[in-house]
Short mmCIF file of C-alpha atoms in Angstrom, two decimals:
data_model
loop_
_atom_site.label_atom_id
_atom_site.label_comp_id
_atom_site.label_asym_id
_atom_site.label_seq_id
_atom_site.Cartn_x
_atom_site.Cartn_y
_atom_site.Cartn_z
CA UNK I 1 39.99 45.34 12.63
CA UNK I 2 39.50 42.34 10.47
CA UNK I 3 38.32 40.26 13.28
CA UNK I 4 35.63 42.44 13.88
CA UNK I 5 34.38 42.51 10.87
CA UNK I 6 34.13 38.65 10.84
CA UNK I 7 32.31 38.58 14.75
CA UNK I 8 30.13 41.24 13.10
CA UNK I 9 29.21 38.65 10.04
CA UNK I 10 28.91 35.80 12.38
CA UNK I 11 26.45 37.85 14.44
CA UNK I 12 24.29 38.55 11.18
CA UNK I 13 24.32 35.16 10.01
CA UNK I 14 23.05 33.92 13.83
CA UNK I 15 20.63 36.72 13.57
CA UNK I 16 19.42 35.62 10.21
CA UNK I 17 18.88 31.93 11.20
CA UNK I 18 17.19 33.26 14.50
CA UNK I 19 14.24 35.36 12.01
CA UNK I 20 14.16 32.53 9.88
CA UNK I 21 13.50 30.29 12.63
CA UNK I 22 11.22 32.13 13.85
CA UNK I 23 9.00 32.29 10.47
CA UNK I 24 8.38 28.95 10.69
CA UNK I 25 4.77 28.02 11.36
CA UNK I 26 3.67 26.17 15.12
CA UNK I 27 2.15 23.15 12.85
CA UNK I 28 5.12 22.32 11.30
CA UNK I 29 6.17 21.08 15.03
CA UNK I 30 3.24 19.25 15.41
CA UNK I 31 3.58 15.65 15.47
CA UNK I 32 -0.59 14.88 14.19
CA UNK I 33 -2.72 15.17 11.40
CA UNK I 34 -4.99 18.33 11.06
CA UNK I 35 -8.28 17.07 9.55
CA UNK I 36 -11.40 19.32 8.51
CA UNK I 37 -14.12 19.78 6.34
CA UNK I 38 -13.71 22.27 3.49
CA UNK I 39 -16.44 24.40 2.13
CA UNK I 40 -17.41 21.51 -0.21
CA UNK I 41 -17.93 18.98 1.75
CA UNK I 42 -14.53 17.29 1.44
CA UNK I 43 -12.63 15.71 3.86
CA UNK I 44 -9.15 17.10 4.03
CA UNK I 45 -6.17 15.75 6.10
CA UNK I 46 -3.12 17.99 6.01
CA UNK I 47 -0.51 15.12 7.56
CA UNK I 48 2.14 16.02 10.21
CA UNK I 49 4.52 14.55 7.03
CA UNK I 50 3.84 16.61 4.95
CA UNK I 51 1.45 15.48 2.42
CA UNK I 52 -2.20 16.07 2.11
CA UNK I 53 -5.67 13.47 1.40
CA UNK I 54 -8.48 14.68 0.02
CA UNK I 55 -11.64 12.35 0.26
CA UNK I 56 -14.26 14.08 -1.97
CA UNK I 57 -18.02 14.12 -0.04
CA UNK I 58 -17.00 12.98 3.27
CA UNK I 59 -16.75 15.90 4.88
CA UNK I 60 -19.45 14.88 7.71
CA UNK I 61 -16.44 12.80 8.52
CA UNK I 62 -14.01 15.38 10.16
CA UNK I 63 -14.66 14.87 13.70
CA UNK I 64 -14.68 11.19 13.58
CA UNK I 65 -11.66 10.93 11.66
CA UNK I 66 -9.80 13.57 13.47
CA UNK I 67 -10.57 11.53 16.70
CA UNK I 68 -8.36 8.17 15.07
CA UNK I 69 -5.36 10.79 13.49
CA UNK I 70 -3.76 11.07 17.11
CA UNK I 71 0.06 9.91 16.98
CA UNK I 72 1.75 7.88 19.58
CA UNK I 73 2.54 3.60 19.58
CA UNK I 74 0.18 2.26 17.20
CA UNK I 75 -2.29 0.12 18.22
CA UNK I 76 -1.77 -3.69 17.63
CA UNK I 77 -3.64 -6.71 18.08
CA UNK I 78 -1.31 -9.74 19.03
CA UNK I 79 -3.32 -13.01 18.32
CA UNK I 80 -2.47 -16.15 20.05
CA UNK I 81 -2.15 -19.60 18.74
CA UNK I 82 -6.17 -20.46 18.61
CA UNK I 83 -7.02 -17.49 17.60
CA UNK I 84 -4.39 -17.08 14.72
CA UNK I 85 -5.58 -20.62 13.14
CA UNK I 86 -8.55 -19.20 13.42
CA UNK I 87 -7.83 -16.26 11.49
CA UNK I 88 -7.21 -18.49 8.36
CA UNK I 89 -8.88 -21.39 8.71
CA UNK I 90 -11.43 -20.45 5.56
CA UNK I 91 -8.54 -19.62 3.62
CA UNK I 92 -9.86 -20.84 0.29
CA UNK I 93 -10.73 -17.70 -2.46
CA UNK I 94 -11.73 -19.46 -5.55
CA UNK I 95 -10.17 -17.54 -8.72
CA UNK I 96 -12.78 -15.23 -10.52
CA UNK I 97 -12.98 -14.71 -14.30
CA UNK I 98 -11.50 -10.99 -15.32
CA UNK I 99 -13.97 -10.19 -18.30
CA UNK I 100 -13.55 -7.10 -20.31
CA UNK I 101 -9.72 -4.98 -19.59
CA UNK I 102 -7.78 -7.84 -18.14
CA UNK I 103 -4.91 -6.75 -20.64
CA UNK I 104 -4.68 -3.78 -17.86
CA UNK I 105 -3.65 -6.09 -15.22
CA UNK I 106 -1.21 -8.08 -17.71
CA UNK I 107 -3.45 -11.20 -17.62
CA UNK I 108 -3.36 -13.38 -20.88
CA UNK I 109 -6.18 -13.77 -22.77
CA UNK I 110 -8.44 -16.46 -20.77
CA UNK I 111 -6.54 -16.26 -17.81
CA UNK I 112 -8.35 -16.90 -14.24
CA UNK I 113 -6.48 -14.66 -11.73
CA UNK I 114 -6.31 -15.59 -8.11
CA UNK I 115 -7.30 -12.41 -6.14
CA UNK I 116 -6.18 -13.23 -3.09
CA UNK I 117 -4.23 -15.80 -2.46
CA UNK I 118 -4.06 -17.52 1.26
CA UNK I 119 -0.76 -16.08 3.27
#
């Protein structure tokens, strides 16, 4: 008798996963962003991660963007030699004065910060 009453507990817990299985959405399998326009005219992206963006006014945006938010191999640009001197041949950025809340980027007082500095 005791053995029936643990195949009967076994059967409710594998009935239990099945319903809870069942209860979850058909996005949560998807593997690609859903992107529309709210009733503001934001731009919403609920990702296939998890997370959502919000872009505020760019809701004229939706189809365009939901046109580049398919998943797959991403798509990348292999540059040969020529072109890849190319790519940094004007590689000087002069550094700019930061006037006004530099202490907010932890510059010193009179510091010139190099923005972007050649790779």
């Amino acid at each position: 008798m005791p053995h029936i009453h643990h195949l009967l507990r076994a059967a409710g817990f594998g009935l239990a996963a099945l319903c809870a299985g069942a209860a979850v959405p058909a996005s949560a399998f998807q593997n690609n962003d859903h992107v529309y326009a709210d009733s503001f005219g934001n731009l919403v992206v609920d990702s296939a991660a998890g997370y959502k963006r919000i872009v505020v006014g760019q809701g004229h945006m939706a189809r365009h963007t939901a046109a580049n938010t398919t998943t797959g191999e991403p798509r990348v640009v292999y540059l040969d030699g020529a072109e890849q001197e190319a790519a940094w041949s004007d590689c000087y950025r002069p550094p700019v004065f930061v006037k006004g809340r530099s202490y907010m980027y932890g510059l010193a007082e009179g510091e010139m910060p190099e923005l972007s500095p050649c790779r």
